[in-house]
mmCIF file of C-alpha atoms and ligand atoms in Angstrom:
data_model
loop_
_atom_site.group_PDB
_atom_site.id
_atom_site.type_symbol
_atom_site.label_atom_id
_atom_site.label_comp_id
_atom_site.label_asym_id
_atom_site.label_seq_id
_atom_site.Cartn_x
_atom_site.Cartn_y
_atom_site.Cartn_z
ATOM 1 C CA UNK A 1 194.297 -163.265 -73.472
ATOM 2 C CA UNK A 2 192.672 -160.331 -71.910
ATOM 3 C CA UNK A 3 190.364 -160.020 -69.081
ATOM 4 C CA UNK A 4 187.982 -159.200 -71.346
ATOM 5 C CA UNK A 5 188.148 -162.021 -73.847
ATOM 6 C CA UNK A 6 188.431 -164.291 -70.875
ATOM 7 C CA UNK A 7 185.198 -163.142 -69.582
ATOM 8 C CA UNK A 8 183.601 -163.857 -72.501
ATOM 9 C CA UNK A 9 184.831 -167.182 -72.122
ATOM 10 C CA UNK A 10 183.554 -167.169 -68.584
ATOM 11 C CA UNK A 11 180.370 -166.298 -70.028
ATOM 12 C CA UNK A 12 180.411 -168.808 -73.315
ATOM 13 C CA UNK A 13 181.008 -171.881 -70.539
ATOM 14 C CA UNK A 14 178.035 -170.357 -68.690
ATOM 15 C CA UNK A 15 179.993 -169.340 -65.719
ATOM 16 C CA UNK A 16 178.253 -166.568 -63.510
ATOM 17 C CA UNK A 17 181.095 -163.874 -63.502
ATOM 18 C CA UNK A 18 180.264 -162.146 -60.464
ATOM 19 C CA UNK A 19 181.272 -164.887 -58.638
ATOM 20 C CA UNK A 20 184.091 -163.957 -56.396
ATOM 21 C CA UNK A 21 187.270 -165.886 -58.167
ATOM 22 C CA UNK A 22 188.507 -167.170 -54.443
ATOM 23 C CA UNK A 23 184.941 -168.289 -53.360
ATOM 24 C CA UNK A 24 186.539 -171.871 -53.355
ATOM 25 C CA UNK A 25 185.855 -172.462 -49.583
ATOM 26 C CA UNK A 26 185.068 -175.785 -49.951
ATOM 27 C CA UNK A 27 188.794 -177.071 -51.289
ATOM 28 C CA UNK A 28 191.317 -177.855 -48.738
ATOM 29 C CA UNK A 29 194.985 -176.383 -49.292
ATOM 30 C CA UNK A 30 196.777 -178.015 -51.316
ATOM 31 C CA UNK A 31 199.621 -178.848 -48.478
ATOM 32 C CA UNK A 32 196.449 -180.254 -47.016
ATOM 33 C CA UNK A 33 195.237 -183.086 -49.178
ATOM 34 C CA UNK A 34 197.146 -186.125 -48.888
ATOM 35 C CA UNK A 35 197.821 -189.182 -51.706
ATOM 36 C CA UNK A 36 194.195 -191.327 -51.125
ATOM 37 C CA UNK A 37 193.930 -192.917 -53.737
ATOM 38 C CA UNK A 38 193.801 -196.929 -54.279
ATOM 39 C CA UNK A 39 196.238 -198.851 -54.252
ATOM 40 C CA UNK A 40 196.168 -200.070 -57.752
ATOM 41 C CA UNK A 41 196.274 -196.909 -59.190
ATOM 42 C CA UNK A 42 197.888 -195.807 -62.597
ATOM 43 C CA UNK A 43 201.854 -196.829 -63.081
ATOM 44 C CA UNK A 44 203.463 -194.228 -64.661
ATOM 45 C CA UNK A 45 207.031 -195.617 -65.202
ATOM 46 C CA UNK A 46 209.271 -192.476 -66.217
ATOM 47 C CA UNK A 47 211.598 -193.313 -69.172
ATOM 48 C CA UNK A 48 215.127 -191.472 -68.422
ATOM 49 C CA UNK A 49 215.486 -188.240 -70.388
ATOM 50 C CA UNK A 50 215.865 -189.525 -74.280
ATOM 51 C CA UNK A 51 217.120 -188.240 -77.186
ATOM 52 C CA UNK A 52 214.699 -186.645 -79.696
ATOM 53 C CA UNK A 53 214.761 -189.627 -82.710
ATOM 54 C CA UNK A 54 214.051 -192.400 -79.263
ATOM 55 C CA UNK A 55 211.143 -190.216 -78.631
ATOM 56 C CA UNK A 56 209.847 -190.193 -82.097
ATOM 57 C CA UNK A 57 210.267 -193.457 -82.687
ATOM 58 C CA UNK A 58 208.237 -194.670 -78.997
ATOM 59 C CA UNK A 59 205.871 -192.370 -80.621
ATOM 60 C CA UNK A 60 205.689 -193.781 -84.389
ATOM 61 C CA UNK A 61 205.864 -197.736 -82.279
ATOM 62 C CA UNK A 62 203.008 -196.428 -79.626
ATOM 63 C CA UNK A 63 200.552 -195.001 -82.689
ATOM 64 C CA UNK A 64 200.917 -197.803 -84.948
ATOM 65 C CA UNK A 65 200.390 -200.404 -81.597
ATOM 66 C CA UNK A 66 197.076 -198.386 -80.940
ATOM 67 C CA UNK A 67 195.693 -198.257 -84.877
ATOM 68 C CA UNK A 68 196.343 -201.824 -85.465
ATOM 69 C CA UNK A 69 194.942 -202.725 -81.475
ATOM 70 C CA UNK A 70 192.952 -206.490 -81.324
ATOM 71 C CA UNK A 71 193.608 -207.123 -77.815
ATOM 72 C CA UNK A 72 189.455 -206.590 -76.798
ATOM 73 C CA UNK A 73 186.363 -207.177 -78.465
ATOM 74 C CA UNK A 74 185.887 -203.338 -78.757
ATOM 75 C CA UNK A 75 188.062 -203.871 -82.078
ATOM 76 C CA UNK A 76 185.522 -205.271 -83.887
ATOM 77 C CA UNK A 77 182.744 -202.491 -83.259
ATOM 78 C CA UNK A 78 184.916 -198.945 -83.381
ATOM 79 C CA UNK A 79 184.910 -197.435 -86.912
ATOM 80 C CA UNK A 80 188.513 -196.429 -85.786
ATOM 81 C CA UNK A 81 190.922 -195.972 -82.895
ATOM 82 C CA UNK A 82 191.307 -192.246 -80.955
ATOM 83 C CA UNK A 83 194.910 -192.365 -80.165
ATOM 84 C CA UNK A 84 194.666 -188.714 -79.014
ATOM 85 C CA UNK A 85 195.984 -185.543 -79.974
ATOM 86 C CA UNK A 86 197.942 -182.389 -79.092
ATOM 87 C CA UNK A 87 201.487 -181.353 -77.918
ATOM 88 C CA UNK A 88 203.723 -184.205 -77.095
ATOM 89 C CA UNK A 89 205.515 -181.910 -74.798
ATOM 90 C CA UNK A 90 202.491 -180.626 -73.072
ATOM 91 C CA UNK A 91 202.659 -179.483 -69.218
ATOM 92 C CA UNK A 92 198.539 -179.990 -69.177
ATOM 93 C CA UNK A 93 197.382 -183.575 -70.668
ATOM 94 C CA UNK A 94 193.894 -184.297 -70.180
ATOM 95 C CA UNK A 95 192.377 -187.709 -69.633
ATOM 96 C CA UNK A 96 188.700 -188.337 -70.803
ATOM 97 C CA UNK A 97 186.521 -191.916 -70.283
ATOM 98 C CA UNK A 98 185.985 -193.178 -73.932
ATOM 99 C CA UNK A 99 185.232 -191.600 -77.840
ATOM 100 C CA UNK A 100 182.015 -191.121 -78.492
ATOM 101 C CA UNK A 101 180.242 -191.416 -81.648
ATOM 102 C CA UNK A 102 181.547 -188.582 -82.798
ATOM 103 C CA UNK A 103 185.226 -189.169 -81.612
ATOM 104 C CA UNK A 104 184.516 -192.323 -83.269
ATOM 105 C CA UNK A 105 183.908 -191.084 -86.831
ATOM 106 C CA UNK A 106 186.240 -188.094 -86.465
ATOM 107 C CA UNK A 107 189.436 -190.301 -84.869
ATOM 108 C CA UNK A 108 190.141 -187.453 -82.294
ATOM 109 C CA UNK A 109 189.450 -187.029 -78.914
ATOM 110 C CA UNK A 110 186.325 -184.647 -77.401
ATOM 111 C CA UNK A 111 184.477 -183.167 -80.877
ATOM 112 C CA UNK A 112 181.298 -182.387 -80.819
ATOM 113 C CA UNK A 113 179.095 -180.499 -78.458
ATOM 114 C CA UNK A 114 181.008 -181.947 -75.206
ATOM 115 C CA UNK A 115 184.546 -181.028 -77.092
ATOM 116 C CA UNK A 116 183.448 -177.389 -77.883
ATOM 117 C CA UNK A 117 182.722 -176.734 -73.962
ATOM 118 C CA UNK A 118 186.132 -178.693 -73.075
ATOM 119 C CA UNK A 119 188.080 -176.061 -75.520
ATOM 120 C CA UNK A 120 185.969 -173.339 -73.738
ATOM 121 C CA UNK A 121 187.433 -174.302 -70.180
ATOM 122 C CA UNK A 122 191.033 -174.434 -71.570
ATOM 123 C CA UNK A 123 190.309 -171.386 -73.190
ATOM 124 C CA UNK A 124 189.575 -170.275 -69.460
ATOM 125 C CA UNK A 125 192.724 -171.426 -68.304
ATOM 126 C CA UNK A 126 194.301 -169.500 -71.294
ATOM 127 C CA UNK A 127 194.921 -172.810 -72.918
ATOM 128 C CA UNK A 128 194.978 -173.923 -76.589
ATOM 129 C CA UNK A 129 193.536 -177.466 -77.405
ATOM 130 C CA UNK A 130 197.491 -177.101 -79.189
ATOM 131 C CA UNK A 131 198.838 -176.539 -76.581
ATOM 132 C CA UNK A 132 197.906 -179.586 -74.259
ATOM 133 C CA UNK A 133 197.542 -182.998 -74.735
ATOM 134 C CA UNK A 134 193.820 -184.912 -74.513
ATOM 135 C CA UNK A 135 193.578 -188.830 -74.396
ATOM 136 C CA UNK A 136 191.268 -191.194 -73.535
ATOM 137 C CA UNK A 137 190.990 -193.831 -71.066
ATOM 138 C CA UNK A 138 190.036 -196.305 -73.715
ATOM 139 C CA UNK A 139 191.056 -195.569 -77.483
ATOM 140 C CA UNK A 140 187.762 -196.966 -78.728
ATOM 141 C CA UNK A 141 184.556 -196.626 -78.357
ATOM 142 C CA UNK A 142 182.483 -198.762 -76.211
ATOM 143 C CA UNK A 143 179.166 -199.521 -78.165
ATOM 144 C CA UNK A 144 176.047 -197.069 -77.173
ATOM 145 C CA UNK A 145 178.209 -195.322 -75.109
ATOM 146 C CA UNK A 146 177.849 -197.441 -72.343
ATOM 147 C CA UNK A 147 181.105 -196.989 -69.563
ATOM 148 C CA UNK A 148 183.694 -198.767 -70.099
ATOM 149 C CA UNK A 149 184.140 -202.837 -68.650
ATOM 150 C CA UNK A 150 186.977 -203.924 -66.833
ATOM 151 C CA UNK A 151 188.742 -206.085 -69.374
ATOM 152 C CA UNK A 152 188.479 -202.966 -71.889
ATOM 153 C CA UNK A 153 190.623 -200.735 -69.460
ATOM 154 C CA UNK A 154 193.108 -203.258 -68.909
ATOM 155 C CA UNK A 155 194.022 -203.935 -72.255
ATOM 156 C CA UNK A 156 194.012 -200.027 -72.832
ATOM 157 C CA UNK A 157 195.608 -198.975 -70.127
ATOM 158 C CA UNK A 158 199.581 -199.803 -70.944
ATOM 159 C CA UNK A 159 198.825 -197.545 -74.253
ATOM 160 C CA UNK A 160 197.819 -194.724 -71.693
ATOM 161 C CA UNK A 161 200.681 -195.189 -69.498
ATOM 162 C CA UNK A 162 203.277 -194.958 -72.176
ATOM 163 C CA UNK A 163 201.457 -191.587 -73.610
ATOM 164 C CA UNK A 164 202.003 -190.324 -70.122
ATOM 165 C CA UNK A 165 205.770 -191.222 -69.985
ATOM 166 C CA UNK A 166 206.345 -189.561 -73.065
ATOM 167 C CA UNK A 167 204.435 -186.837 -72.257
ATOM 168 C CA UNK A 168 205.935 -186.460 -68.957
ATOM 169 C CA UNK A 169 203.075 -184.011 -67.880
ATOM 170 C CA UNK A 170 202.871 -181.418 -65.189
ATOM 171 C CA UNK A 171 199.765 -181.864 -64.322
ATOM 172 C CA UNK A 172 196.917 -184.062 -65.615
ATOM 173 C CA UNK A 173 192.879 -183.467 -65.752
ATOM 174 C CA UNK A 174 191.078 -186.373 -65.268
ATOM 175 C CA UNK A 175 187.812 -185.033 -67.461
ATOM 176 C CA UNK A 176 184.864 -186.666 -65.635
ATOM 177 C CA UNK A 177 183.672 -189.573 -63.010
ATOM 178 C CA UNK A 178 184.716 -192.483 -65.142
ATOM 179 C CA UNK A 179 188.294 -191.072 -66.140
ATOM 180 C CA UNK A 180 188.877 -189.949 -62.644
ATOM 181 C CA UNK A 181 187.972 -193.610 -60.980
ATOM 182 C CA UNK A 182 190.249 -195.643 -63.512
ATOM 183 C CA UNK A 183 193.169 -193.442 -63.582
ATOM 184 C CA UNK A 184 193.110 -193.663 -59.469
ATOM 185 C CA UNK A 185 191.664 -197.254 -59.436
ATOM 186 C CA UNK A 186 188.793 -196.300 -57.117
ATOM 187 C CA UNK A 187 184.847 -196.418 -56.559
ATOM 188 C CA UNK A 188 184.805 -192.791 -54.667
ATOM 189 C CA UNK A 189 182.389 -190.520 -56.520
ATOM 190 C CA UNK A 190 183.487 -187.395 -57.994
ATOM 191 C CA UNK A 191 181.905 -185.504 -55.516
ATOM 192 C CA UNK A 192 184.872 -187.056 -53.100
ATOM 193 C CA UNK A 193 187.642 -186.778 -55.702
ATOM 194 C CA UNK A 194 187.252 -183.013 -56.873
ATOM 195 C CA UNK A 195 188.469 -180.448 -55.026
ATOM 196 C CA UNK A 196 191.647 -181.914 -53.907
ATOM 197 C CA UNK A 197 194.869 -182.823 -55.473
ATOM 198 C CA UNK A 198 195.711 -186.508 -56.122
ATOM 199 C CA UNK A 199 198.930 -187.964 -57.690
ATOM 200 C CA UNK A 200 199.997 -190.586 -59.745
ATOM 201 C CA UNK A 201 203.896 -190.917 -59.266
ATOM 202 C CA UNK A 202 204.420 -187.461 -58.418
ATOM 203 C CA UNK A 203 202.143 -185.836 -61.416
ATOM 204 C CA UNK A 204 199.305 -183.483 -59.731
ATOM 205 C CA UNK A 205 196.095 -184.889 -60.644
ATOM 206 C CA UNK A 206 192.647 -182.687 -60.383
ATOM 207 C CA UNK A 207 189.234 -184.337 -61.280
ATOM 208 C CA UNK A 208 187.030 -181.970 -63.001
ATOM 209 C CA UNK A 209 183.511 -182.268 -63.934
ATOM 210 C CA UNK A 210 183.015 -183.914 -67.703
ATOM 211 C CA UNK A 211 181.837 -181.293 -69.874
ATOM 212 C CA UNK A 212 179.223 -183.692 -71.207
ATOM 213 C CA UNK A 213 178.041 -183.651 -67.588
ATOM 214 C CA UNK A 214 178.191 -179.855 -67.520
ATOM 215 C CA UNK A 215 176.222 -179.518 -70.700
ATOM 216 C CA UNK A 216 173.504 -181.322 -69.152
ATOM 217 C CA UNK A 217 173.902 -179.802 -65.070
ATOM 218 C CA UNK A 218 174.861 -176.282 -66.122
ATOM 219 C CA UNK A 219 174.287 -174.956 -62.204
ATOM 220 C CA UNK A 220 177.353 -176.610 -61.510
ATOM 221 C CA UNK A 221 179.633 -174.955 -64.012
ATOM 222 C CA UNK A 222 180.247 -172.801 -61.370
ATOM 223 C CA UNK A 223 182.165 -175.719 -59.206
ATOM 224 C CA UNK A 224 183.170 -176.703 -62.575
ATOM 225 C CA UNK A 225 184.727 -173.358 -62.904
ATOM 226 C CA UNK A 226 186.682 -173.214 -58.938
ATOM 227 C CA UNK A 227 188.243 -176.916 -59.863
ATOM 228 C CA UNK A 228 189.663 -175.328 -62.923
ATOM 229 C CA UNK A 229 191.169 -172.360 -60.709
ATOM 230 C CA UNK A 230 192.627 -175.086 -58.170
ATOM 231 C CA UNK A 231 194.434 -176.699 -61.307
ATOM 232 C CA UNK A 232 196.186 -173.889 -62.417
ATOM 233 C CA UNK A 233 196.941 -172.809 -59.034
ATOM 234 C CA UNK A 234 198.921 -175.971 -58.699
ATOM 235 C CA UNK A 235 200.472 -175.859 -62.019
ATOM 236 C CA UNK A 236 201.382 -172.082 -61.049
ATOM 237 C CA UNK A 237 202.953 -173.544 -57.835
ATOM 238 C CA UNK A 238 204.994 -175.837 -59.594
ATOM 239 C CA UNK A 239 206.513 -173.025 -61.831
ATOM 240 C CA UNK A 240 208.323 -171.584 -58.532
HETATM 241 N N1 URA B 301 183.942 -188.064 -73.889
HETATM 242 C C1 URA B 301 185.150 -188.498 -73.489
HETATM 243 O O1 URA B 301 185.355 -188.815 -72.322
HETATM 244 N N2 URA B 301 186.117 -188.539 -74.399
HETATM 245 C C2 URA B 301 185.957 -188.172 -75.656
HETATM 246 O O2 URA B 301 186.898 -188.227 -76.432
HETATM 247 C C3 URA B 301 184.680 -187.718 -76.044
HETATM 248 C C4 URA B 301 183.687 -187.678 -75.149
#
């Protein structure tokens, strides 16, 4: 992408683009920001290297585990399950809260209004929706939208886990409060968790604002816009 197709993404997300692109004062380093987060956070147990037809077929056993899920009561009110979608050898996997209604009827992750800004920040990162991978917390949706309860994201959560050691991202966005506080099991707002790095295992973790959240507080696409710098900083980091 050019610089000037990427300003017009700049300007699509609503991003002023005469802010200075290092005007990210308020993040620490990165050598600065320690590992803070709970205790009980995310497992990510990495599978050893595999052989292509293992993968596919933890793949083929993980989707069919996830379409045919009973294990809580959100089974009887989802019109379907959102296992997810993208690259299964993505560096970038994004993690967002819950489908919505839309996610719902469509049986993918982020479409809609809120989806259409989350392509615009990858787009911003010179990212594909192809070319990254975007789950959910939970892989149905919780009635009216409501967050998700605590018996919901434990029964969900092994089916997240295993995405993530197949994946075997470089770095994951945890898209919004909700995401961000289950992945890292902890209350902290996401005015505390964004603008530093967290980890679970050793993947790089950066909390960015959920673009349904952004859609309805544009003035801080702009913070929106220096967390999404940090992140590919890192990931740039890790290249060398
Ligand atoms: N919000 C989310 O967190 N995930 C989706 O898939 C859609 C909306």
């Amino acid at each position: 992408m050019d610089d000037r197709e990427r300003l017009q993404y700049l300007q699509a997300m609503g991003i002023d683009v005469w802010v200075p692109r290092d005007a990210v004062a308020e993040q620490p380093a990165a050598a600065e920001q320690g590992a803070e987060d709970g205790p009980g956070a995310t497992r990510v147990d990495r599978p050893p290297a595999d052989d292509g037809d293992t993968v596919m077929q933890a793949w083929r056993q993980l989707e069919q585990e996830v379409a045919g899920c009973r294990l809580c009561p959100l089974a009887e009110t989802r019109t379907q399950t959102v296992f997810g979608t993208g690259n299964r050898n993505a560096d970038w996997m994004l993690i967002g809260e819950a489908p919505g209604q839309n996610e719902d009827q469509k049986g993918k992750p982020f479409v809609g209004k809120a989806g259409l800004l989350l392509t615009e920040m990858l787009r911003s990162l010179n990212l594909g929706r192809e070319e990254v991978f975007i789950a959910n917390i939970l892989k149905c949706r919780p009635p009216d939208n409501r967050d998700p309860r605590a018996d919901e994201v434990a029964a969900c959560q092994p089916y997240l886990q295993r995405q993530i050691a197949l994946i075997r991202p470089k770095i994951i966005l945890a898209v919004g409060r909700v995401a961000a506080q289950q992945l890292l099991k902890t209350d902290a707002p996401l005015a505390k968790l964004r603008g530093k790095v967290h980890y679970l295992e050793e993947i790089p973790v950066v909390v960015v604002y959920h673009p349904a959240y952004l859609l309805r507080s544009p003035l801080e696409k702009r913070k929106a816009w220096s967390d999404l710098q940090m992140a590919e900083r890192i990931y740039r980091d890790l290249q060398d």
